Amino acid sequence: MNRNLQRAATRPDDGEEGATLDELYRRHAPWLGAMVRKQFGGRLGAEADDVVQETYARLAPHAAGRIRSPQALLMRIASNLAKDLLRRRAVRGRHVEQSAPAPDCAVGGDALSDLLIKEMILSMPEQYRDVFVLSRFHGMTYEEIATRCGLTIKSVEWRLSRAIAHCVKPVQD
């Protein structure tokens, strides 16, 4: 952390009475970004800047000039946002692990199994099929699929769950 950020982190918040959100942002955003990166290390990566932006978005509805300790409030909000982000990542990771195919049901057992799997996949609606194939056969993460298909991660999760439901529904004669 450079000298200016260290000084900003330790100096008392004087002269903040009547400050606008823009002034708070200009004064504290570099410091807040450095503190978030320091506290959470590489776990946030490039999303540390997003956490800083979201912190100020959460602060916007409040009267910025009435905040007595802006650095403390900003750090508390940013810390909570970062923890929520890391928690959501962990839950998504567990969901991906749980929905991964078991090793004993690998594709390629025999010609009949391959044909049945191919028919099942081709009978899916296209929007579900694309997500399913990218996830199950190309091993892509939800984030990678979302980026490639121009979807949100939530949409990828929803479409994959619908594709899996399609796979397990009983065959109709």
Short mmCIF file of C-alpha atoms in Angstrom, two decimals:
data_model
loop_
_atom_site.label_atom_id
_atom_site.label_comp_id
_atom_site.label_asym_id
_atom_site.label_seq_id
_atom_site.Cartn_x
_atom_site.Cartn_y
_atom_site.Cartn_z
CA MET A 1 0.00 0.00 0.00
CA ASN A 2 1.51 3.37 -0.90
CA ARG A 3 2.10 6.19 1.57
CA ASN A 4 -0.96 8.27 0.61
CA LEU A 5 -3.31 5.34 1.09
CA GLN A 6 -1.76 4.53 4.45
CA ARG A 7 -2.20 8.11 5.59
CA ALA A 8 -5.79 8.18 4.35
CA ALA A 9 -6.48 4.95 6.20
CA THR A 10 -5.19 6.27 9.52
CA ARG A 11 -6.13 9.94 9.53
CA PRO A 12 -9.34 10.95 11.28
CA ASP A 13 -12.31 11.86 9.12
CA ASP A 14 -12.30 15.60 9.66
CA GLY A 15 -14.13 18.02 7.42
CA GLU A 16 -16.60 15.38 6.20
CA GLU A 17 -19.67 17.15 7.57
CA GLY A 18 -21.84 18.12 4.60
CA ALA A 19 -19.86 16.01 2.11
CA THR A 20 -21.69 14.74 -0.97
CA LEU A 21 -21.54 11.18 -2.24
CA ASP A 22 -19.31 12.34 -5.10
CA GLU A 23 -16.88 13.93 -2.65
CA LEU A 24 -16.85 10.80 -0.51
CA TYR A 25 -16.16 8.72 -3.60
CA ARG A 26 -13.30 10.91 -4.76
CA ARG A 27 -11.80 11.00 -1.29
CA HIS A 28 -12.18 7.35 -0.26
CA ALA A 29 -12.55 5.12 -3.35
CA PRO A 30 -8.80 4.49 -3.89
CA TRP A 31 -8.36 3.77 -0.19
CA LEU A 32 -11.40 1.48 -0.10
CA GLY A 33 -10.20 -0.47 -3.14
CA ALA A 34 -6.78 -0.95 -1.55
CA MET A 35 -8.33 -2.07 1.74
CA VAL A 36 -10.68 -4.55 0.06
CA ARG A 37 -7.77 -6.03 -1.91
CA LYS A 38 -5.68 -6.21 1.25
CA GLN A 39 -8.41 -7.84 3.35
CA PHE A 40 -9.56 -10.38 0.75
CA GLY A 41 -6.34 -10.83 -1.20
CA GLY A 42 -6.60 -12.51 -4.58
CA ARG A 43 -9.89 -14.21 -3.76
CA LEU A 44 -11.87 -11.35 -5.31
CA GLY A 45 -9.58 -10.69 -8.26
CA ALA A 46 -10.96 -8.08 -10.64
CA GLU A 47 -14.25 -8.03 -8.78
CA ALA A 48 -12.70 -5.90 -6.03
CA ASP A 49 -13.49 -2.83 -8.14
CA ASP A 50 -17.08 -4.04 -8.51
CA VAL A 51 -17.33 -4.35 -4.74
CA VAL A 52 -16.15 -0.74 -4.36
CA GLN A 53 -18.72 0.48 -6.91
CA GLU A 54 -21.52 -1.51 -5.28
CA THR A 55 -20.51 -0.09 -1.90
CA TYR A 56 -21.17 3.43 -3.12
CA ALA A 57 -24.40 2.31 -4.80
CA ARG A 58 -25.57 0.98 -1.44
CA LEU A 59 -24.56 4.23 0.24
CA ALA A 60 -26.35 6.45 -2.31
CA PRO A 61 -29.85 6.46 -0.72
CA HIS A 62 -28.42 7.76 2.54
CA ALA A 63 -27.55 11.37 3.34
CA ALA A 64 -23.79 11.32 2.73
CA GLY A 65 -23.28 14.56 4.66
CA ARG A 66 -24.67 13.09 7.87
CA ILE A 67 -22.25 10.15 8.04
CA ARG A 68 -19.90 10.63 10.98
CA SER A 69 -17.31 7.96 10.06
CA PRO A 70 -17.45 7.40 6.30
CA GLN A 71 -14.39 5.15 6.17
CA ALA A 72 -15.78 2.82 8.81
CA LEU A 73 -19.17 2.64 7.10
CA LEU A 74 -17.65 2.17 3.65
CA MET A 75 -15.37 -0.61 4.89
CA ARG A 76 -18.25 -2.37 6.66
CA ILE A 77 -20.45 -2.27 3.54
CA ALA A 78 -17.60 -3.39 1.26
CA SER A 79 -16.59 -6.18 3.61
CA ASN A 80 -20.16 -7.50 3.77
CA LEU A 81 -20.50 -7.33 -0.02
CA ALA A 82 -17.20 -9.17 -0.54
CA LYS A 83 -18.17 -11.89 1.94
CA ASP A 84 -21.54 -12.32 0.20
CA LEU A 85 -19.80 -12.58 -3.17
CA LEU A 86 -17.37 -15.23 -1.91
CA ARG A 87 -20.21 -17.14 -0.25
CA ARG A 88 -22.25 -17.14 -3.50
CA ARG A 89 -19.20 -18.43 -5.40
CA ALA A 90 -18.79 -21.28 -2.90
CA VAL A 91 -22.46 -22.25 -3.20
CA ARG A 92 -22.25 -22.20 -7.01
CA GLY A 93 -19.11 -24.33 -6.87
CA ARG A 94 -20.83 -26.91 -4.67
CA HIS A 95 -23.83 -26.89 -7.01
CA VAL A 96 -21.59 -27.56 -10.00
CA GLU A 97 -19.85 -30.43 -8.19
CA GLN A 98 -23.15 -31.98 -7.16
CA SER A 99 -24.64 -31.76 -10.64
CA ALA A 100 -21.56 -33.23 -12.37
CA PRO A 101 -22.18 -36.64 -13.92
CA ALA A 102 -21.00 -39.61 -11.92
CA PRO A 103 -17.92 -41.36 -13.34
CA ASP A 104 -19.82 -44.64 -13.79
CA CYS A 105 -22.32 -43.08 -16.21
CA ALA A 106 -19.79 -41.97 -18.80
CA VAL A 107 -20.87 -41.65 -22.41
CA GLY A 108 -19.49 -44.16 -24.86
CA GLY A 109 -20.44 -47.48 -23.28
CA ASP A 110 -21.98 -49.01 -26.38
CA ALA A 111 -23.66 -47.99 -29.62
CA LEU A 112 -27.23 -48.32 -28.28
CA SER A 113 -26.47 -46.15 -25.22
CA ASP A 114 -24.80 -43.54 -27.41
CA LEU A 115 -27.81 -43.49 -29.74
CA LEU A 116 -30.28 -43.11 -26.84
CA ILE A 117 -28.24 -40.30 -25.31
CA LYS A 118 -28.01 -38.54 -28.65
CA GLU A 119 -31.78 -38.81 -29.16
CA MET A 120 -32.44 -37.52 -25.67
CA ILE A 121 -30.16 -34.52 -26.21
CA LEU A 122 -31.60 -33.75 -29.64
CA SER A 123 -35.15 -33.88 -28.22
CA MET A 124 -34.33 -31.02 -25.80
CA PRO A 125 -35.35 -27.48 -26.68
CA GLU A 126 -32.35 -25.76 -28.27
CA GLN A 127 -31.83 -23.20 -25.49
CA TYR A 128 -31.51 -26.00 -22.92
CA ARG A 129 -29.47 -28.26 -25.19
CA ASP A 130 -26.75 -25.66 -25.79
CA VAL A 131 -26.20 -25.07 -22.09
CA PHE A 132 -26.35 -28.80 -21.33
CA VAL A 133 -23.78 -29.75 -23.99
CA LEU A 134 -21.39 -26.97 -22.99
CA SER A 135 -21.62 -27.98 -19.34
CA ARG A 136 -21.61 -31.77 -19.57
CA PHE A 137 -19.51 -32.49 -22.64
CA HIS A 138 -17.20 -29.48 -22.83
CA GLY A 139 -16.73 -29.10 -19.08
CA MET A 140 -17.38 -25.35 -19.10
CA THR A 141 -18.26 -23.50 -15.89
CA TYR A 142 -21.49 -21.54 -15.50
CA GLU A 143 -19.52 -18.30 -15.86
CA GLU A 144 -17.90 -19.48 -19.10
CA ILE A 145 -21.25 -20.60 -20.52
CA ALA A 146 -22.88 -17.31 -19.53
CA THR A 147 -20.14 -15.34 -21.26
CA ARG A 148 -20.20 -17.49 -24.38
CA CYS A 149 -23.99 -17.48 -24.74
CA GLY A 150 -24.60 -13.91 -23.58
CA LEU A 151 -26.67 -15.02 -20.58
CA THR A 152 -26.64 -14.35 -16.88
CA ILE A 153 -25.30 -17.05 -14.58
CA LYS A 154 -28.80 -17.41 -13.12
CA SER A 155 -30.17 -18.11 -16.63
CA VAL A 156 -27.49 -20.74 -17.19
CA GLU A 157 -28.40 -22.43 -13.90
CA TRP A 158 -32.10 -22.36 -14.75
CA ARG A 159 -31.62 -23.72 -18.27
CA LEU A 160 -29.32 -26.47 -17.06
CA SER A 161 -31.82 -27.53 -14.41
CA ARG A 162 -34.56 -27.66 -17.09
CA ALA A 163 -32.27 -29.72 -19.35
CA ILE A 164 -31.57 -32.19 -16.54
CA ALA A 165 -35.28 -32.40 -15.77
CA HIS A 166 -35.83 -33.20 -19.46
CA CYS A 167 -33.25 -36.00 -19.23
CA VAL A 168 -34.86 -37.68 -16.23
CA LYS A 169 -38.50 -37.39 -17.23
CA PRO A 170 -40.12 -40.71 -18.15
CA VAL A 171 -40.22 -41.67 -21.81
CA GLN A 172 -43.70 -41.32 -23.30
CA ASP A 173 -44.87 -43.95 -25.76
#
